[in-house]
Amino acid sequence: MTHREIVAREGWPFVAFTISLTVALYLTVSYIGLAVGLVLTIFCVYFFRNPERSIAGQKGDIVSPADGRVMDVKTVVEENYVHAKTIRVRIFLSIFNVHINRSPIEGRVEWVNRVSGIYLPAYKDEVSDRNARNYLGIVTDWGKILVVQITGLIARRLVCWVQPGDTLKIGERFGLIRFGSCTEIYLPEDAIILVQPGQKLKGGETVIARFCE
């Protein structure tokens, strides 16, 4: 399944509900209700938008797994999948960002693991260990890379469309997070990082790091 719908199918129930609500509000509250309902419907369509992207990068490039803003870039020991010192790039997604997640590089999915947790605001440092999250471990020609989908205060739903054994192309869609969240990527130490805190990213388009041949 390619998941190329203009509006992600996980958003269809929300859009259908807001359309029904719009009709009900129009019939009961007239034009004010119609306006409120239309705003809610437009927001749902906007939030679940699933735009095509011109996938950037060449062999050895790593693209952003999500739209959003770089919160930090740190060297950390990743203990869940890579089990080694890595460079972590943390990306914050506001409710106005596209919430589709994309594969940062070509590779094979080796590990998927969903972990329950709480729902702290996604910009807090401790969300990596405390919030509900989904791990996606990818084996590449340059070693293991880990992408983590993390819920936030509003985001309560993680969607991952792939499973171990699947192969991913660079920039290929693999899931989404509903309503504001955080995405992390853990890269091998020899990756050359090309982004910095505060920088805005586009999933599948912005090259965030590079491996040397």
mmCIF file with all atom_site columns, N, CA, C and O in Angstrom, residues 9-39:
data_model
loop_
_atom_site.group_PDB
_atom_site.id
_atom_site.type_symbol
_atom_site.label_atom_id
_atom_site.label_alt_id
_atom_site.label_comp_id
_atom_site.label_asym_id
_atom_site.label_entity_id
_atom_site.label_seq_id
_atom_site.pdbx_PDB_ins_code
_atom_site.Cartn_x
_atom_site.Cartn_y
_atom_site.Cartn_z
_atom_site.occupancy
_atom_site.B_iso_or_equiv
_atom_site.pdbx_formal_charge
_atom_site.auth_seq_id
_atom_site.auth_comp_id
_atom_site.auth_asym_id
_atom_site.auth_atom_id
_atom_site.pdbx_PDB_model_num
ATOM 1   N N  . ARG A 1 9  ? -5.982  8.440  5.013  1.00 0.00 ? 9  ARG A N  1
ATOM 2   C CA . ARG A 1 9  ? -7.244  7.751  5.297  1.00 0.00 ? 9  ARG A CA 1
ATOM 3   C C  . ARG A 1 9  ? -7.573  7.715  6.784  1.00 0.00 ? 9  ARG A C  1
ATOM 4   O O  . ARG A 1 9  ? -8.744  7.627  7.158  1.00 0.00 ? 9  ARG A O  1
ATOM 5   N N  . GLU A 1 10 ? -6.556  7.804  7.646  1.00 0.00 ? 10 GLU A N  1
ATOM 6   C CA . GLU A 1 10 ? -6.831  7.865  9.083  1.00 0.00 ? 10 GLU A CA 1
ATOM 7   C C  . GLU A 1 10 ? -7.601  9.128  9.455  1.00 0.00 ? 10 GLU A C  1
ATOM 8   O O  . GLU A 1 10 ? -8.195  9.208  10.530 1.00 0.00 ? 10 GLU A O  1
ATOM 9   N N  . GLY A 1 11 ? -7.583  10.121 8.574  1.00 0.00 ? 11 GLY A N  1
ATOM 10  C CA . GLY A 1 11 ? -8.310  11.357 8.836  1.00 0.00 ? 11 GLY A CA 1
ATOM 11  C C  . GLY A 1 11 ? -9.725  11.370 8.297  1.00 0.00 ? 11 GLY A C  1
ATOM 12  O O  . GLY A 1 11 ? -10.516 12.256 8.641  1.00 0.00 ? 11 GLY A O  1
ATOM 13  N N  . TRP A 1 12 ? -10.069 10.384 7.459  1.00 0.00 ? 12 TRP A N  1
ATOM 14  C CA . TRP A 1 12 ? -11.400 10.371 6.852  1.00 0.00 ? 12 TRP A CA 1
ATOM 15  C C  . TRP A 1 12 ? -12.528 10.377 7.883  1.00 0.00 ? 12 TRP A C  1
ATOM 16  O O  . TRP A 1 12 ? -13.511 11.111 7.708  1.00 0.00 ? 12 TRP A O  1
ATOM 17  N N  . PRO A 1 13 ? -12.449 9.571  8.959  1.00 0.00 ? 13 PRO A N  1
ATOM 18  C CA . PRO A 1 13 ? -13.541 9.612  9.953  1.00 0.00 ? 13 PRO A CA 1
ATOM 19  C C  . PRO A 1 13 ? -13.712 10.995 10.583 1.00 0.00 ? 13 PRO A C  1
ATOM 20  O O  . PRO A 1 13 ? -14.839 11.424 10.853 1.00 0.00 ? 13 PRO A O  1
ATOM 21  N N  . PHE A 1 14 ? -12.597 11.703 10.808 1.00 0.00 ? 14 PHE A N  1
ATOM 22  C CA . PHE A 1 14 ? -12.676 13.044 11.392 1.00 0.00 ? 14 PHE A CA 1
ATOM 23  C C  . PHE A 1 14 ? -13.335 14.016 10.418 1.00 0.00 ? 14 PHE A C  1
ATOM 24  O O  . PHE A 1 14 ? -14.160 14.851 10.809 1.00 0.00 ? 14 PHE A O  1
ATOM 25  N N  . VAL A 1 15 ? -12.962 13.909 9.147  1.00 0.00 ? 15 VAL A N  1
ATOM 26  C CA . VAL A 1 15 ? -13.551 14.789 8.139  1.00 0.00 ? 15 VAL A CA 1
ATOM 27  C C  . VAL A 1 15 ? -15.043 14.500 7.998  1.00 0.00 ? 15 VAL A C  1
ATOM 28  O O  . VAL A 1 15 ? -15.868 15.425 7.935  1.00 0.00 ? 15 VAL A O  1
ATOM 29  N N  . ALA A 1 16 ? -15.401 13.220 7.970  1.00 0.00 ? 16 ALA A N  1
ATOM 30  C CA . ALA A 1 16 ? -16.814 12.850 7.850  1.00 0.00 ? 16 ALA A CA 1
ATOM 31  C C  . ALA A 1 16 ? -17.614 13.371 9.045  1.00 0.00 ? 16 ALA A C  1
ATOM 32  O O  . ALA A 1 16 ? -18.734 13.880 8.891  1.00 0.00 ? 16 ALA A O  1
ATOM 33  N N  . PHE A 1 17 ? -17.020 13.257 10.238 1.00 0.00 ? 17 PHE A N  1
ATOM 34  C CA . PHE A 1 17 ? -17.712 13.734 11.439 1.00 0.00 ? 17 PHE A CA 1
ATOM 35  C C  . PHE A 1 17 ? -17.925 15.244 11.394 1.00 0.00 ? 17 PHE A C  1
ATOM 36  O O  . PHE A 1 17 ? -19.018 15.739 11.708 1.00 0.00 ? 17 PHE A O  1
ATOM 37  N N  . THR A 1 18 ? -16.888 15.992 11.000 1.00 0.00 ? 18 THR A N  1
ATOM 38  C CA . THR A 1 18 ? -17.027 17.449 10.986 1.00 0.00 ? 18 THR A CA 1
ATOM 39  C C  . THR A 1 18 ? -18.000 17.909 9.896  1.00 0.00 ? 18 THR A C  1
ATOM 40  O O  . THR A 1 18 ? -18.691 18.918 10.070 1.00 0.00 ? 18 THR A O  1
ATOM 41  N N  . ILE A 1 19 ? -18.073 17.169 8.787  1.00 0.00 ? 19 ILE A N  1
ATOM 42  C CA . ILE A 1 19 ? -19.064 17.505 7.760  1.00 0.00 ? 19 ILE A CA 1
ATOM 43  C C  . ILE A 1 19 ? -20.477 17.298 8.306  1.00 0.00 ? 19 ILE A C  1
ATOM 44  O O  . ILE A 1 19 ? -21.367 18.145 8.137  1.00 0.00 ? 19 ILE A O  1
ATOM 45  N N  . SER A 1 20 ? -20.680 16.166 8.992  1.00 0.00 ? 20 SER A N  1
ATOM 46  C CA . SER A 1 20 ? -21.995 15.903 9.601  1.00 0.00 ? 20 SER A CA 1
ATOM 47  C C  . SER A 1 20 ? -22.323 16.960 10.648 1.00 0.00 ? 20 SER A C  1
ATOM 48  O O  . SER A 1 20 ? -23.462 17.434 10.741 1.00 0.00 ? 20 SER A O  1
ATOM 49  N N  . LEU A 1 21 ? -21.305 17.342 11.433 1.00 0.00 ? 21 LEU A N  1
ATOM 50  C CA . LEU A 1 21 ? -21.508 18.366 12.450 1.00 0.00 ? 21 LEU A CA 1
ATOM 51  C C  . LEU A 1 21 ? -21.863 19.705 11.805 1.00 0.00 ? 21 LEU A C  1
ATOM 52  O O  . LEU A 1 21 ? -22.718 20.447 12.314 1.00 0.00 ? 21 LEU A O  1
ATOM 53  N N  . THR A 1 22 ? -21.223 20.006 10.683 1.00 0.00 ? 22 THR A N  1
ATOM 54  C CA . THR A 1 22 ? -21.502 21.257 9.972  1.00 0.00 ? 22 THR A CA 1
ATOM 55  C C  . THR A 1 22 ? -22.964 21.320 9.538  1.00 0.00 ? 22 THR A C  1
ATOM 56  O O  . THR A 1 22 ? -23.638 22.347 9.708  1.00 0.00 ? 22 THR A O  1
ATOM 57  N N  . VAL A 1 23 ? -23.454 20.215 8.989  1.00 0.00 ? 23 VAL A N  1
ATOM 58  C CA . VAL A 1 23 ? -24.855 20.167 8.556  1.00 0.00 ? 23 VAL A CA 1
ATOM 59  C C  . VAL A 1 23 ? -25.789 20.350 9.751  1.00 0.00 ? 23 VAL A C  1
ATOM 60  O O  . VAL A 1 23 ? -26.759 21.124 9.701  1.00 0.00 ? 23 VAL A O  1
ATOM 61  N N  . ALA A 1 24 ? -25.474 19.643 10.853 1.00 0.00 ? 24 ALA A N  1
ATOM 62  C CA . ALA A 1 24 ? -26.319 19.739 12.044 1.00 0.00 ? 24 ALA A CA 1
ATOM 63  C C  . ALA A 1 24 ? -26.315 21.155 12.618 1.00 0.00 ? 24 ALA A C  1
ATOM 64  O O  . ALA A 1 24 ? -27.365 21.689 13.009 1.00 0.00 ? 24 ALA A O  1
ATOM 65  N N  . LEU A 1 25 ? -25.141 21.778 12.655 1.00 0.00 ? 25 LEU A N  1
ATOM 66  C CA . LEU A 1 25 ? -25.045 23.142 13.182 1.00 0.00 ? 25 LEU A CA 1
ATOM 67  C C  . LEU A 1 25 ? -25.785 24.135 12.290 1.00 0.00 ? 25 LEU A C  1
ATOM 68  O O  . LEU A 1 25 ? -26.417 25.080 12.778 1.00 0.00 ? 25 LEU A O  1
ATOM 69  N N  . TYR A 1 26 ? -25.714 23.915 10.991 1.00 0.00 ? 26 TYR A N  1
ATOM 70  C CA . TYR A 1 26 ? -26.416 24.810 10.067 1.00 0.00 ? 26 TYR A CA 1
ATOM 71  C C  . TYR A 1 26 ? -27.929 24.725 10.273 1.00 0.00 ? 26 TYR A C  1
ATOM 72  O O  . TYR A 1 26 ? -28.638 25.739 10.263 1.00 0.00 ? 26 TYR A O  1
ATOM 73  N N  . LEU A 1 27 ? -28.413 23.506 10.492 1.00 0.00 ? 27 LEU A N  1
ATOM 74  C CA . LEU A 1 27 ? -29.855 23.313 10.656 1.00 0.00 ? 27 LEU A CA 1
ATOM 75  C C  . LEU A 1 27 ? -30.360 23.833 12.000 1.00 0.00 ? 27 LEU A C  1
ATOM 76  O O  . LEU A 1 27 ? -31.534 24.193 12.134 1.00 0.00 ? 27 LEU A O  1
ATOM 77  N N  . THR A 1 28 ? -29.468 23.870 13.001 1.00 0.00 ? 28 THR A N  1
ATOM 78  C CA . THR A 1 28 ? -29.908 24.275 14.345 1.00 0.00 ? 28 THR A CA 1
ATOM 79  C C  . THR A 1 28 ? -29.478 25.689 14.727 1.00 0.00 ? 28 THR A C  1
ATOM 80  O O  . THR A 1 28 ? -30.160 26.360 15.500 1.00 0.00 ? 28 THR A O  1
ATOM 81  N N  . VAL A 1 29 ? -28.332 26.138 14.211 1.00 0.00 ? 29 VAL A N  1
ATOM 82  C CA . VAL A 1 29 ? -27.804 27.450 14.607 1.00 0.00 ? 29 VAL A CA 1
ATOM 83  C C  . VAL A 1 29 ? -27.682 28.395 13.413 1.00 0.00 ? 29 VAL A C  1
ATOM 84  O O  . VAL A 1 29 ? -27.217 29.507 13.544 1.00 0.00 ? 29 VAL A O  1
ATOM 85  N N  . SER A 1 30 ? -28.055 27.934 12.255 1.00 0.00 ? 30 SER A N  1
ATOM 86  C CA . SER A 1 30 ? -28.027 28.739 11.029 1.00 0.00 ? 30 SER A CA 1
ATOM 87  C C  . SER A 1 30 ? -26.591 29.040 10.598 1.00 0.00 ? 30 SER A C  1
ATOM 88  O O  . SER A 1 30 ? -25.708 28.213 10.743 1.00 0.00 ? 30 SER A O  1
ATOM 89  N N  . TYR A 1 31 ? -26.343 30.254 10.107 1.00 0.00 ? 31 TYR A N  1
ATOM 90  C CA . TYR A 1 31 ? -25.083 30.561 9.445  1.00 0.00 ? 31 TYR A CA 1
ATOM 91  C C  . TYR A 1 31 ? -23.884 30.576 10.389 1.00 0.00 ? 31 TYR A C  1
ATOM 92  O O  . TYR A 1 31 ? -22.763 30.281 9.979  1.00 0.00 ? 31 TYR A O  1
ATOM 93  N N  . ILE A 1 32 ? -24.094 30.930 11.642 1.00 0.00 ? 32 ILE A N  1
ATOM 94  C CA . ILE A 1 32 ? -22.981 30.892 12.600 1.00 0.00 ? 32 ILE A CA 1
ATOM 95  C C  . ILE A 1 32 ? -22.512 29.452 12.783 1.00 0.00 ? 32 ILE A C  1
ATOM 96  O O  . ILE A 1 32 ? -21.317 29.155 12.775 1.00 0.00 ? 32 ILE A O  1
ATOM 97  N N  . GLY A 1 33 ? -23.457 28.547 12.929 1.00 0.00 ? 33 GLY A N  1
ATOM 98  C CA . GLY A 1 33 ? -23.112 27.134 13.048 1.00 0.00 ? 33 GLY A CA 1
ATOM 99  C C  . GLY A 1 33 ? -22.435 26.611 11.799 1.00 0.00 ? 33 GLY A C  1
ATOM 100 O O  . GLY A 1 33 ? -21.491 25.814 11.869 1.00 0.00 ? 33 GLY A O  1
ATOM 101 N N  . LEU A 1 34 ? -22.906 27.065 10.637 1.00 0.00 ? 34 LEU A N  1
ATOM 102 C CA . LEU A 1 34 ? -22.292 26.665 9.374  1.00 0.00 ? 34 LEU A CA 1
ATOM 103 C C  . LEU A 1 34 ? -20.832 27.107 9.328  1.00 0.00 ? 34 LEU A C  1
ATOM 104 O O  . LEU A 1 34 ? -19.947 26.336 8.933  1.00 0.00 ? 34 LEU A O  1
ATOM 105 N N  . ALA A 1 35 ? -20.570 28.344 9.755  1.00 0.00 ? 35 ALA A N  1
ATOM 106 C CA . ALA A 1 35 ? -19.205 28.865 9.733  1.00 0.00 ? 35 ALA A CA 1
ATOM 107 C C  . ALA A 1 35 ? -18.291 28.067 10.666 1.00 0.00 ? 35 ALA A C  1
ATOM 108 O O  . ALA A 1 35 ? -17.164 27.714 10.304 1.00 0.00 ? 35 ALA A O  1
ATOM 109 N N  . VAL A 1 36 ? -18.788 27.778 11.869 1.00 0.00 ? 36 VAL A N  1
ATOM 110 C CA . VAL A 1 36 ? -17.997 27.001 12.832 1.00 0.00 ? 36 VAL A CA 1
ATOM 111 C C  . VAL A 1 36 ? -17.692 25.614 12.272 1.00 0.00 ? 36 VAL A C  1
ATOM 112 O O  . VAL A 1 36 ? -16.554 25.122 12.331 1.00 0.00 ? 36 VAL A O  1
ATOM 113 N N  . GLY A 1 37 ? -18.703 24.974 11.722 1.00 0.00 ? 37 GLY A N  1
ATOM 114 C CA . GLY A 1 37 ? -18.517 23.637 11.167 1.00 0.00 ? 37 GLY A CA 1
ATOM 115 C C  . GLY A 1 37 ? -17.541 23.616 10.006 1.00 0.00 ? 37 GLY A C  1
ATOM 116 O O  . GLY A 1 37 ? -16.713 22.704 9.886  1.00 0.00 ? 37 GLY A O  1
ATOM 117 N N  . LEU A 1 38 ? -17.617 24.623 9.145  1.00 0.00 ? 38 LEU A N  1
ATOM 118 C CA . LEU A 1 38 ? -16.704 24.687 8.005  1.00 0.00 ? 38 LEU A CA 1
ATOM 119 C C  . LEU A 1 38 ? -15.262 24.876 8.458  1.00 0.00 ? 38 LEU A C  1
ATOM 120 O O  . LEU A 1 38 ? -14.336 24.278 7.896  1.00 0.00 ? 38 LEU A O  1
ATOM 121 N N  . VAL A 1 39 ? -15.062 25.700 9.487  1.00 0.00 ? 39 VAL A N  1
ATOM 122 C CA . VAL A 1 39 ? -13.711 25.908 10.013 1.00 0.00 ? 39 VAL A CA 1
ATOM 123 C C  . VAL A 1 39 ? -13.139 24.589 10.546 1.00 0.00 ? 39 VAL A C  1
ATOM 124 O O  . VAL A 1 39 ? -11.983 24.239 10.278 1.00 0.00 ? 39 VAL A O  1
#
